[in-house]
XYZ file of N, CA, C and O in Angstrom:
852
model
N -25.664 1.675 32.127
C -26.498 2.702 31.451
C -25.667 4.141 31.231
O -25.965 4.588 30.207
N -24.863 4.411 32.114
C -24.083 5.480 32.063
C -23.140 5.290 30.794
O -22.797 6.233 30.089
N -22.469 3.946 30.718
C -21.440 3.805 29.639
C -22.183 3.913 28.272
O -21.787 4.565 27.285
N -23.428 3.404 28.257
C -24.087 3.630 26.913
C -24.402 4.843 26.586
O -24.376 5.353 25.404
N -24.684 5.666 27.705
C -25.114 7.186 27.411
C -23.773 7.943 26.852
O -23.716 8.751 25.913
N -22.472 7.581 27.441
C -21.403 8.069 27.004
C -21.099 7.773 25.593
O -20.627 8.599 24.737
N -21.172 6.393 25.158
C -20.996 6.101 23.835
C -22.106 6.769 22.896
O -21.468 6.844 21.539
N -23.068 6.859 23.211
C -24.185 7.480 22.435
C -23.809 8.954 22.205
O -24.072 9.613 21.023
N -23.192 9.700 23.246
C -22.735 11.048 23.029
C -21.596 11.138 22.146
O -21.525 12.214 21.414
N -20.656 10.391 22.136
C -19.466 10.272 21.353
C -19.848 10.272 19.898
O -20.488 9.201 19.517
N -19.472 11.218 19.061
C -19.929 10.945 17.769
C -19.215 9.999 16.711
O -19.611 9.493 15.732
N -17.964 9.577 17.389
C -17.235 8.680 16.717
C -17.422 7.061 17.219
O -17.412 6.952 18.393
N -17.884 6.274 16.156
C -17.962 4.827 16.648
C -16.889 4.165 16.722
O -15.830 4.358 16.003
N -16.909 3.145 17.527
C -15.651 2.098 17.752
C -15.557 1.368 16.288
O -14.296 1.158 15.814
N -16.535 1.169 15.544
C -16.517 0.483 14.480
C -15.562 1.370 13.169
O -14.723 0.758 12.517
N -15.954 2.572 13.259
C -15.163 3.595 12.329
C -13.580 3.393 12.558
O -12.966 3.409 11.826
N -13.443 3.627 13.902
C -12.045 3.641 14.322
C -11.299 2.242 13.947
O -10.083 2.353 13.463
N -11.737 1.234 14.207
C -11.279 -0.067 13.944
C -11.075 -0.140 12.617
O -9.961 -0.713 12.030
N -11.876 0.240 11.604
C -11.829 0.010 10.118
C -10.681 0.951 9.711
O -9.929 0.485 8.916
N -10.665 2.281 10.119
C -9.636 3.020 9.745
C -8.253 2.550 10.104
O -7.254 2.729 9.370
N -8.239 2.075 11.360
C -6.802 1.522 11.883
C -6.427 0.403 11.037
O -5.293 0.261 10.593
N -7.413 -0.442 10.654
C -7.104 -1.625 10.033
C -6.571 -1.272 8.568
O -5.636 -1.868 8.064
N -7.088 -0.257 7.935
C -6.616 0.117 6.519
C -5.339 0.795 6.698
O -4.672 1.006 5.647
N -4.952 1.156 7.858
C -3.635 2.090 8.033
C -2.367 0.818 8.176
O -1.234 1.072 8.068
N -2.888 -0.340 8.494
C -1.677 -1.247 8.917
C -1.192 -2.037 7.691
O -1.914 -2.244 6.614
N 0.012 -2.117 7.726
C 0.715 -2.805 6.554
C 0.202 -4.268 6.326
O -0.224 -4.970 7.522
N 0.099 -4.725 5.102
C -0.423 -6.097 4.846
C -1.955 -6.206 4.675
O -2.530 -6.767 3.939
N -2.642 -5.505 5.869
C -4.080 -5.321 5.824
C -4.529 -4.544 4.943
O -5.098 -4.743 3.816
N -4.313 -3.198 5.156
C -4.687 -1.962 4.388
C -6.073 -2.063 3.895
O -7.033 -2.789 4.673
N -6.561 -1.487 2.804
C -7.948 -1.530 2.266
C -8.185 -2.960 1.836
O -9.441 -3.267 2.019
N -7.492 -3.786 1.342
C -7.595 -5.033 0.963
C -8.280 -5.977 2.000
O -9.213 -6.662 1.510
N -7.732 -5.762 3.200
C -8.484 -6.533 4.274
C -9.414 -5.788 5.047
O -10.277 -6.224 5.928
N -9.390 -4.304 5.182
C -10.002 -3.653 5.908
C -11.688 -3.705 5.614
O -12.485 -3.668 6.437
N -11.763 -3.751 4.324
C -13.197 -3.674 3.863
C -14.011 -5.069 4.238
O -15.069 -5.095 4.815
N -13.396 -6.143 3.898
C -14.167 -7.407 4.510
C -14.126 -7.512 5.914
O -15.086 -8.218 6.533
N -13.178 -7.050 6.499
C -13.172 -6.898 8.047
C -14.275 -6.106 8.576
O -14.987 -6.531 9.500
N -14.385 -5.078 8.020
C -15.687 -4.005 8.312
C -16.947 -4.619 8.094
O -18.013 -4.355 8.839
N -17.026 -5.546 7.124
C -18.327 -6.065 6.692
C -18.577 -7.541 7.302
O -19.672 -8.098 6.927
N -17.716 -8.102 8.138
C -17.711 -9.457 8.570
C -18.973 -9.446 9.630
O -18.742 -8.760 10.759
N -19.654 -10.187 9.418
C -20.943 -10.499 10.481
C -20.379 -11.387 11.507
O -20.918 -11.074 12.743
N -19.375 -12.230 11.436
C -18.956 -12.826 12.457
C -18.146 -12.041 13.459
O -18.103 -12.332 14.747
N -17.520 -10.925 13.022
C -16.901 -9.907 13.944
C -17.791 -8.870 14.616
O -17.808 -8.526 15.751
N -18.717 -8.312 13.806
C -19.427 -7.362 14.205
C -20.864 -7.750 14.539
O -21.442 -6.776 15.405
N -21.228 -8.617 13.972
C -22.887 -8.986 14.253
C -23.925 -8.056 13.787
O -23.759 -7.654 12.671
N -24.619 -7.504 14.729
C -25.609 -6.561 14.333
C -25.128 -5.229 14.060
O -25.799 -4.317 13.608
N -23.941 -4.975 14.830
C -23.071 -3.624 14.502
C -22.587 -3.336 13.131
O -21.708 -2.397 13.171
N -22.715 -4.336 12.294
C -21.943 -4.263 11.061
C -22.467 -2.943 10.402
O -23.716 -2.631 10.315
N -21.586 -2.408 9.810
C -21.870 -0.918 9.053
C -22.323 -1.256 7.504
O -21.794 -2.380 7.167
N -22.821 -0.305 7.191
C -23.225 -0.335 5.647
C -22.022 -0.396 4.895
O -20.959 0.148 5.212
N -22.029 -0.826 3.662
C -20.798 -1.158 2.649
C -20.292 0.387 2.617
O -19.022 0.372 2.630
N -21.176 1.472 2.101
C -20.651 2.604 1.822
C -19.760 3.329 2.938
O -18.867 4.205 2.762
N -20.241 3.061 4.251
C -19.436 3.642 5.315
C -18.073 2.871 5.455
O -17.170 3.440 5.777
N -18.234 1.672 5.387
C -16.881 0.867 5.462
C -15.791 1.175 4.469
O -14.650 1.547 4.737
N -16.350 1.389 3.286
C -15.487 1.919 2.094
C -14.996 3.252 2.495
O -13.716 3.623 2.038
N -15.928 4.110 2.850
C -15.396 5.577 3.271
C -14.318 5.568 4.271
O -13.286 6.203 4.027
N -14.566 4.935 5.285
C -13.541 4.930 6.368
C -12.448 4.137 6.070
O -11.258 4.397 6.556
N -12.376 3.038 5.367
C -11.302 2.455 4.808
C -10.425 3.460 3.855
O -9.173 3.479 3.885
N -11.066 3.946 3.008
C -10.290 5.095 2.044
C -9.830 6.059 2.985
O -8.715 6.409 2.715
N -10.436 6.614 4.036
C -9.963 7.654 4.595
C -8.640 7.288 5.405
O -7.747 7.964 5.500
N -8.845 6.234 6.101
C -7.592 5.524 6.797
C -6.426 5.427 5.844
O -5.167 5.803 6.117
N -6.612 4.791 4.703
C -5.335 4.447 3.627
C -4.854 5.953 3.155
O -3.754 5.850 3.087
N -5.720 6.866 2.911
C -5.261 8.176 2.460
C -4.397 8.849 3.415
O -3.430 9.571 3.085
N -4.834 8.812 4.762
C -4.306 9.340 5.746
C -2.819 8.698 5.903
O -1.933 9.547 6.101
N -2.818 7.272 5.753
C -1.430 6.618 5.995
C -0.545 6.957 4.945
O 0.574 7.086 4.943
N -1.223 7.055 3.637
C -0.479 7.445 2.536
C 0.334 8.777 2.568
O 1.561 8.964 2.123
N -0.289 9.756 2.985
C 0.204 10.992 3.301
C 1.292 10.940 4.348
O 2.263 11.613 4.087
N 1.099 10.222 5.441
C 2.289 10.190 6.402
C 3.343 9.536 5.677
O 4.541 9.931 6.060
N 3.267 8.352 5.298
C 4.406 7.561 4.563
C 5.204 8.338 3.624
O 6.418 8.424 3.635
N 4.349 9.043 2.664
C 5.201 9.942 1.609
C 5.863 11.131 2.438
O 7.156 11.333 1.956
N 5.344 11.722 3.272
C 5.963 12.599 3.878
C 7.208 12.274 4.802
O 8.345 12.746 4.504
N 7.158 11.177 5.322
C 8.249 10.687 5.995
C 9.347 10.201 5.084
O 10.465 10.544 5.238
N 9.041 9.488 3.917
C 9.958 8.987 2.909
C 10.594 9.985 2.269
O 11.825 10.182 2.003
N 9.840 11.099 1.751
C 10.516 12.318 1.255
C 11.376 13.233 2.103
O 12.262 13.686 1.591
N 10.855 13.189 3.352
C 11.737 13.928 4.345
C 13.050 13.251 4.496
O 14.213 13.824 4.572
N 12.998 11.785 4.599
C 14.200 11.004 4.840
C 14.977 11.121 3.493
O 16.225 11.248 3.723
N 14.531 11.050 2.419
C 15.399 11.176 1.164
C 16.069 12.552 1.102
O 17.113 12.622 0.614
N 15.456 13.615 1.486
C 15.936 14.930 1.446
C 17.088 15.040 2.497
O 18.124 15.605 2.148
N 17.060 14.567 3.546
C 18.078 14.442 4.568
C 19.358 13.550 3.890
O 20.413 13.930 3.923
N 18.895 12.374 3.619
C 19.965 11.407 3.178
C 20.790 11.779 1.911
O 21.818 11.320 1.641
N 19.985 12.698 1.097
C 20.565 13.032 -0.151
C 21.753 13.693 -0.186
O 22.566 14.033 -1.033
N 21.938 14.461 0.988
C 23.221 15.115 1.390
C 24.340 14.267 1.406
O 25.459 14.801 1.485
N 24.158 12.839 1.613
C 25.249 12.054 1.626
C 25.601 11.694 0.236
O 24.755 11.034 -0.469
N 26.554 11.858 -0.338
C 26.932 11.831 -1.674
C 26.989 10.203 -2.117
O 26.650 9.978 -3.195
N 27.335 9.513 -1.195
C 27.314 7.935 -1.469
C 26.113 7.426 -1.804
O 25.649 6.792 -2.674
N 24.783 7.932 -0.839
C 23.691 7.444 -1.048
C 23.139 7.972 -2.319
O 22.312 7.494 -2.942
N 23.453 9.411 -2.469
C 22.770 10.081 -3.700
C 23.270 9.487 -5.118
O 22.415 9.211 -5.939
N 24.508 8.937 -5.077
C 25.054 8.263 -6.112
C 24.179 6.888 -6.350
O 23.864 6.549 -7.532
N 23.965 6.239 -5.476
C 23.328 4.884 -5.671
C 21.643 5.292 -5.767
O 21.184 4.493 -6.752
N 21.140 6.080 -5.140
C 19.701 6.522 -5.419
C 19.552 6.861 -7.155
O 18.702 6.465 -7.683
N 20.560 7.798 -7.572
C 20.482 8.151 -8.888
C 20.474 7.156 -9.894
O 19.862 6.942 -11.006
N 21.599 6.091 -9.558
C 21.874 5.051 -10.320
C 20.550 4.175 -10.385
O 20.190 3.664 -11.631
N 19.938 3.914 -9.327
C 18.594 3.053 -9.279
C 17.550 3.678 -9.948
O 16.899 2.962 -10.716
N 17.385 4.880 -9.851
C 16.362 5.615 -10.578
C 16.555 5.611 -12.132
O 15.618 5.300 -12.820
N 17.790 5.976 -12.497
C 18.009 5.625 -13.877
C 17.847 4.417 -14.491
O 17.406 4.166 -15.732
N 18.295 3.300 -13.707
C 17.964 1.922 -14.124
C 16.452 1.618 -14.168
O 16.019 0.833 -15.019
N 15.674 2.246 -13.250
C 14.247 1.844 -13.242
C 13.589 2.592 -14.732
O 12.911 1.912 -15.256
N 14.068 3.773 -14.927
C 13.731 4.437 -16.118
C 13.997 3.592 -17.603
O 13.220 3.526 -18.451
N 15.253 3.205 -17.363
C 15.720 2.575 -18.596
C 15.059 1.151 -18.890
O 14.858 0.755 -19.792
N 15.031 0.446 -17.674
C 14.557 -0.957 -17.773
C 13.034 -1.118 -17.940
O 12.628 -2.045 -18.735
N 12.294 -0.268 -17.290
C 10.952 -0.403 -17.191
C 10.026 0.491 -17.900
O 9.082 0.410 -18.449
N 10.631 1.549 -18.222
C 9.829 2.641 -19.032
C 10.378 2.838 -20.518
O 9.824 3.404 -21.198
N 11.727 2.198 -20.589
C 12.383 2.101 -22.106
C 12.268 3.745 -22.621
O 11.921 3.910 -23.691
N 12.638 4.416 -21.770
C 12.906 6.017 -22.451
C 14.030 6.428 -22.022
O 15.012 6.017 -21.361
N 14.585 7.494 -22.704
C 15.657 8.236 -22.758
C 15.862 8.895 -21.328
O 15.550 9.733 -20.840
N 16.724 8.248 -20.448
C 17.112 8.527 -19.106
C 17.750 10.010 -19.023
O 17.609 10.497 -17.924
N 18.305 10.545 -20.105
C 18.922 11.943 -19.980
C 17.748 12.938 -20.095
O 17.938 13.835 -19.526
N 16.525 12.663 -20.332
C 15.300 13.564 -20.288
C 14.532 13.175 -19.253
O 13.240 12.705 -19.432
N 14.845 13.078 -17.889
C 14.073 12.786 -16.832
C 12.943 13.538 -16.557
O 11.996 13.263 -15.781
N 12.904 14.863 -16.973
C 11.789 15.634 -16.623
C 10.698 15.699 -17.823
O 9.817 16.278 -17.717
N 10.914 14.869 -18.727
C 9.840 14.628 -19.776
C 8.531 14.387 -19.117
O 8.345 13.532 -18.542
N 7.407 15.154 -19.858
C 5.947 14.851 -19.303
C 5.547 13.419 -19.588
O 4.857 12.819 -18.642
N 5.968 12.787 -20.712
C 5.635 11.548 -21.062
C 6.203 10.557 -19.942
O 5.359 9.498 -19.451
N 7.456 10.671 -19.541
C 7.788 9.834 -18.597
C 7.150 9.933 -17.207
O 7.111 9.021 -16.393
N 7.117 11.318 -16.820
C 6.330 11.441 -15.736
C 4.940 10.807 -15.586
O 4.471 10.254 -14.687
N 4.422 10.878 -16.754
C 2.857 10.247 -16.818
C 3.008 8.824 -16.734
O 2.135 8.293 -16.006
N 4.059 8.109 -17.520
C 4.108 6.778 -17.289
C 4.395 6.276 -15.807
O 3.955 5.246 -15.419
N 5.305 7.048 -15.205
C 5.682 6.799 -13.725
C 4.293 7.029 -12.882
O 4.144 6.021 -11.923
N 3.518 7.846 -13.178
C 2.261 8.223 -12.304
C 1.256 6.992 -12.613
O 0.753 6.532 -11.614
N 1.089 6.701 -13.764
C 0.232 5.413 -14.172
C 0.787 4.190 -13.372
O 0.113 3.223 -12.968
N 2.151 4.089 -13.540
C 2.621 2.702 -12.978
C 2.380 2.661 -11.414
O 2.016 1.685 -10.751
N 2.606 3.803 -10.728
C 2.189 3.739 -9.205
C 0.910 3.727 -8.928
O 0.374 2.959 -8.131
N -0.082 4.287 -9.778
C -1.572 4.113 -9.663
C -1.852 2.525 -9.783
O -2.518 2.175 -8.906
N -1.375 1.947 -10.850
C -1.955 0.634 -11.189
C -1.367 -0.259 -10.039
O -1.890 -1.404 -9.659
N 0.074 -0.091 -9.620
C 0.761 -1.012 -8.656
C -0.265 -0.889 -7.276
O -0.434 -1.793 -6.567
N -0.362 0.559 -6.943
C -1.242 0.588 -5.671
C -2.607 -0.006 -5.847
O -3.357 -0.322 -4.751
N -3.216 -0.017 -6.870
C -4.691 -0.502 -7.011
C -4.959 -1.963 -7.040
O -5.861 -2.604 -6.800
N -3.777 -2.704 -7.390
C -3.863 -4.236 -7.337
C -4.107 -4.693 -5.805
O -3.442 -4.318 -4.924
N -5.383 -5.286 -5.650
C -5.661 -5.749 -4.295
C -5.017 -7.005 -3.766
O -5.595 -8.105 -3.562
N -3.761 -6.887 -3.676
C -3.018 -8.127 -3.318
C -2.074 -7.425 -2.150
O -1.689 -6.335 -2.070
N -1.586 -8.386 -1.274
C -0.514 -8.116 -0.222
C 0.730 -7.502 -0.760
O 1.187 -7.851 -1.865
N 1.217 -6.585 -0.142
C 2.507 -5.782 -0.625
C 2.188 -4.992 -1.616
O 3.140 -4.582 -2.357
N 1.208 -4.528 -1.978
C 0.860 -3.521 -3.166
C 0.012 -2.475 -2.652
O -0.595 -1.816 -3.493
N -0.046 -2.226 -1.421
C -0.709 -1.101 -0.812
C 0.150 -0.021 -0.665
O 0.949 0.205 -1.417
N -0.323 1.080 0.062
C 0.236 2.556 0.012
C 1.595 2.162 0.804
O 2.516 3.073 0.645
N 2.054 1.305 1.574
C 3.290 1.197 2.238
C 4.474 0.792 1.044
O 5.370 1.531 1.099
N 4.117 -0.140 0.485
C 5.103 -0.477 -0.651
C 5.079 0.610 -1.722
O 6.025 0.893 -2.416
N 3.835 1.032 -2.094
C 3.751 2.105 -3.085
C 4.453 3.460 -2.818
O 5.031 4.094 -3.652
N 4.408 3.647 -1.544
C 5.203 5.002 -1.046
C 6.599 4.763 -1.334
O 7.244 5.692 -1.804
N 7.120 3.481 -0.918
C 8.614 3.367 -1.183
C 8.935 3.330 -2.633
O 9.993 4.042 -3.149
N 8.071 2.927 -3.565
C 8.132 2.935 -4.884
C 8.169 4.266 -5.521
O 8.959 4.705 -6.401
N 7.354 5.031 -5.018
C 7.302 6.473 -5.372
C 8.560 7.275 -5.121
O 8.822 8.085 -5.839
N 9.149 6.956 -4.089
C 10.367 7.505 -3.737
C 11.476 7.302 -4.908
O 12.147 8.116 -5.261
N 11.540 5.929 -5.196
C 12.455 5.487 -6.126
C 12.200 5.896 -7.677
O 13.156 6.019 -8.544
N 10.861 6.115 -7.826
C 10.493 6.690 -9.161
C 10.828 8.147 -9.221
O 10.487 8.833 -10.356
N 11.305 8.846 -8.260
C 11.694 10.228 -8.316
C 10.466 11.038 -8.700
O 10.489 12.078 -9.493
N 9.216 11.063 -8.266
C 8.028 11.648 -8.455
C 8.139 12.593 -7.430
O 8.525 12.705 -6.120
N 7.428 13.896 -7.706
C 7.347 14.972 -6.855
C 6.235 14.523 -5.736
O 5.478 13.511 -6.145
N 6.245 15.077 -4.500
C 5.218 14.740 -3.465
C 3.994 14.903 -3.945
O 2.952 13.985 -3.782
N 3.425 16.013 -4.619
C 2.056 15.990 -4.949
C 1.677 14.927 -6.200
O 0.543 14.382 -6.019
N 2.432 14.759 -7.147
C 2.175 13.664 -7.985
C 2.167 12.318 -7.332
O 1.159 11.339 -7.569
N 3.175 11.946 -6.500
C 3.104 10.749 -5.736
C 1.850 10.531 -4.964
O 1.251 9.427 -4.958
N 1.469 11.708 -4.063
C 0.302 11.558 -3.258
C -1.017 11.527 -4.201
O -1.828 10.440 -3.903
N -1.127 11.954 -5.182
C -2.189 11.904 -6.272
C -2.405 10.459 -6.726
O -3.578 10.002 -6.842
N -1.103 9.855 -7.140
C -1.221 8.534 -7.547
C -1.874 7.569 -6.509
O -2.659 6.675 -6.793
N -1.291 7.787 -5.314
C -1.590 6.863 -4.169
C -3.304 6.878 -4.032
O -3.911 6.021 -3.727
N -3.687 8.227 -3.989
C -5.167 8.452 -3.668
C -6.028 7.856 -4.673
O -6.957 7.115 -4.433
N -5.574 8.231 -6.024
C -6.353 7.331 -7.234
C -6.312 5.867 -7.096
O -7.456 5.228 -7.231
N -5.129 5.175 -6.734
C -4.971 3.928 -6.553
C -5.965 3.405 -5.543
O -6.533 2.310 -5.564
N -5.790 4.033 -4.268
C -6.856 3.657 -3.290
C -8.221 3.719 -3.632
O -8.994 2.944 -3.218
N -8.662 4.602 -4.456
C -9.994 4.786 -4.816
C -10.310 3.668 -5.805
O -11.567 2.945 -5.600
N -9.410 3.334 -6.703
C -9.915 1.877 -7.523
C -9.920 0.739 -6.660
O -10.680 -0.123 -6.900
N -8.955 0.702 -5.722
C -8.829 -0.561 -4.969
C -10.202 -0.664 -4.161
O -10.781 -1.738 -4.129
N -10.578 0.309 -3.526
C -11.949 0.388 -2.880
C -13.247 -0.005 -3.820
O -14.049 -0.835 -3.402
N -13.192 0.577 -4.983
C -14.194 0.159 -5.910
C -14.057 -1.192 -6.099
O -15.194 -2.050 -6.330
N -12.907 -1.950 -6.558
C -12.775 -3.329 -6.777
C -13.185 -4.256 -5.591
O -14.029 -5.160 -5.949
N -12.830 -3.856 -4.474
C -13.002 -4.713 -3.204
C -14.661 -4.629 -2.897
O -15.180 -5.542 -2.432
N -15.086 -3.406 -3.119
C -16.413 -3.139 -2.842
C -17.441 -4.053 -3.877
O -18.375 -4.482 -3.357
N -16.919 -3.929 -4.913
C -17.635 -4.762 -6.052
C -17.661 -6.282 -5.685
O -18.619 -6.945 -5.847
N -16.557 -6.729 -5.331
C -16.283 -8.219 -5.033
C -17.204 -8.623 -3.637
O -17.918 -9.572 -3.669
N -17.292 -7.702 -2.678
C -17.939 -7.786 -1.654
C -19.595 -7.888 -1.918
O -20.349 -8.363 -1.061
N -19.912 -6.876 -2.721
C -21.343 -6.890 -3.121
C -21.757 -8.103 -4.045
O -22.853 -8.657 -3.695
N -20.973 -8.591 -4.942
C -21.325 -9.723 -5.691
C -21.311 -10.964 -4.720
O -22.160 -11.954 -4.804
N -20.301 -11.084 -3.815
C -20.264 -12.287 -2.919
C -20.547 -12.016 -1.356
O -19.893 -12.110 -0.606
N -21.731 -11.014 -1.400
C -22.261 -10.618 -0.078
C -22.459 -11.551 0.946
O -22.180 -11.524 2.198
N -22.813 -12.845 0.505
C -23.091 -13.965 1.522
C -21.843 -14.523 1.969
O -21.850 -15.520 2.799
N -20.763 -14.256 1.263
C -19.328 -14.939 1.568
C -18.169 -13.935 1.883
O -17.115 -14.279 1.628
N -18.681 -12.920 2.451
C -17.832 -11.864 3.033
C -16.738 -12.338 4.139
O -15.499 -12.138 4.079
N -17.305 -13.190 5.109
C -16.360 -13.774 6.119
C -15.380 -14.804 5.248
O -14.056 -14.694 5.688
N -15.858 -15.488 4.289
C -14.771 -16.385 3.554
C -13.909 -15.618 2.819
O -12.630 -15.918 2.788
N -14.351 -14.303 2.164
C -13.359 -13.490 1.595
C -12.198 -13.067 2.634
O -11.119 -13.025 2.074
N -12.564 -12.637 3.690
C -11.645 -12.398 4.660
C -10.685 -13.382 5.064
O -9.395 -13.211 5.271
N -11.121 -14.603 5.323
C -10.279 -15.963 5.504
C -9.425 -16.007 4.382
O -8.168 -16.406 4.527
N -9.926 -15.956 3.172
C -9.152 -16.163 1.987
C -7.892 -14.981 1.818
O -6.907 -15.402 1.550
N -8.352 -13.821 2.178
C -7.261 -12.863 2.224
C -6.201 -13.225 3.108
O -4.996 -12.804 2.938
N -6.675 -13.537 4.344
C -5.748 -13.840 5.470
C -4.624 -14.978 5.055
O -3.518 -14.907 5.326
N -5.415 -15.995 4.485
C -4.448 -17.183 3.835
C -3.520 -16.785 2.833
O -2.249 -16.991 2.901
N -4.003 -15.907 1.958
C -3.080 -15.478 0.955
C -2.103 -14.659 1.395
O -0.736 -14.771 0.945
N -2.293 -13.952 2.235
C -1.086 -13.057 3.092
C -0.328 -13.922 3.677
O 0.961 -13.597 3.643
N -0.599 -14.751 4.605
C 0.327 -15.642 5.195
C 1.239 -16.556 4.016
O 2.345 -16.524 4.390
N 0.606 -16.968 3.104
C 1.373 -17.745 2.218
C 2.349 -17.000 1.357
O 3.468 -17.407 1.136
N 1.994 -15.669 0.937
C 2.707 -14.724 0.648
C 4.105 -14.369 1.364
O 5.268 -14.216 0.926
N 3.792 -14.180 2.642
C 4.913 -14.199 3.629
C 5.682 -15.254 3.718
O 7.048 -15.097 3.735
N 5.151 -16.465 3.697
C 6.023 -17.651 3.700
C 6.871 -17.812 2.570
O 7.909 -18.119 2.563
N 6.221 -17.613 1.334
C 6.872 -17.546 0.051
C 8.120 -16.671 0.256
O 9.302 -17.028 -0.282
N 7.827 -15.261 0.578
C 9.109 -14.327 0.552
C 10.151 -14.764 1.553
O 11.226 -14.645 1.225
N 9.866 -15.411 2.626
C 10.712 -15.711 3.649
C 11.529 -17.079 3.038
O 12.852 -17.074 3.277
N 10.854 -18.005 2.468
C 11.537 -19.148 1.856
C 12.571 -18.704 0.830
O 13.629 -19.187 0.596
N 12.112 -17.663 -0.139
C 12.932 -17.341 -1.123
C 14.050 -16.483 -0.690
O 15.212 -16.617 -1.253
N 14.059 -15.652 0.397
C 15.078 -15.127 1.102
C 16.140 -16.037 1.533
O 17.201 -15.998 1.241
N 15.604 -16.994 2.207
C 16.470 -18.228 2.779
C 17.195 -18.823 1.632
O 18.520 -19.192 1.919
N 16.586 -19.130 0.619
C 17.255 -20.000 -0.386
C 18.249 -19.212 -1.134
O 19.344 -19.592 -1.473
N 17.952 -17.795 -1.272
C 18.961 -16.934 -1.996
C 20.193 -16.889 -0.926
O 21.274 -16.717 -1.465
N 19.940 -16.853 0.330
C 21.145 -16.592 1.245
C 21.887 -17.902 1.250
O 23.139 -17.829 1.204
N 21.077 -19.051 1.164
C 22.020 -20.251 1.102
C 22.672 -20.513 -0.066
O 23.980 -20.924 -0.236
N 22.117 -20.022 -1.207
C 22.930 -20.066 -2.343
C 23.963 -19.197 -2.516
O 25.125 -19.558 -3.116
N 23.940 -17.926 -1.997
C 25.001 -17.061 -1.883
C 26.074 -17.761 -1.153
O 27.358 -17.504 -1.495
N 25.678 -18.104 0.041
C 26.692 -18.837 0.824
C 27.654 -20.010 0.381
O 28.564 -19.955 0.475
N 26.859 -20.832 -0.375
C 27.364 -21.958 -1.007
C 28.352 -21.484 -2.094
O 29.426 -21.935 -2.459
N 28.024 -20.341 -2.822
C 28.816 -19.755 -3.892
C 30.042 -19.197 -3.301
O 31.069 -19.469 -4.015
N 29.894 -18.722 -2.101
C 31.183 -17.824 -1.434
C 32.020 -19.149 -1.075
O 33.240 -18.982 -1.163
N 31.598 -20.135 -0.552
C 32.233 -21.236 0.025
C 32.953 -21.869 -1.151
O 34.176 -22.479 -0.892
N 32.329 -22.139 -2.178
C 33.023 -22.759 -3.529
C 34.154 -22.049 -4.022
O 35.106 -22.590 -4.485
N 34.174 -20.541 -3.784
C 35.209 -19.887 -4.330
C 36.447 -19.840 -3.355
O 37.422 -19.808 -3.671
């Protein structure tokens, strides 16, 4: 009885915290946090309404996006004092601009180029797939050489789009939310296995090429 009174007194519910933490985790993020928060198998009668699950998933992801960008931009600022790192970073940034944006790399401050980079980051973060959330998008923002406000706004907009897409899917397939969660877990595991196999094959190919020389 006393424990229940304490829980009723505390304004923050356990479900809120779990959903927020889930949306902050790499690989899970918003993509998995919303089906997780709506799962009847996990929460039973304590399952939250869709709008609450979406709000707390979005809040957790936005908090994580701010933290990740702050750390990465601080890291870049510190490491940029190293001339070797700065040279590599500049070359990679110019390669991205010339390869994917097909723009004159000498005009790096052009508004059109910045707009293209911003939308690239938004769309990449908005895709509801593993490795396309705020963790990877934060790293991409660093190499796109966007300012902190632009990068953060792009991640926030991308998060909102992701929430809307996942919420729409969970609404259409409301009777199969648990199945959506299982499918998401399977896709994530398969994607990790694929990346590990790809890495192993590349290492073996490099090793064989080195031995042949």
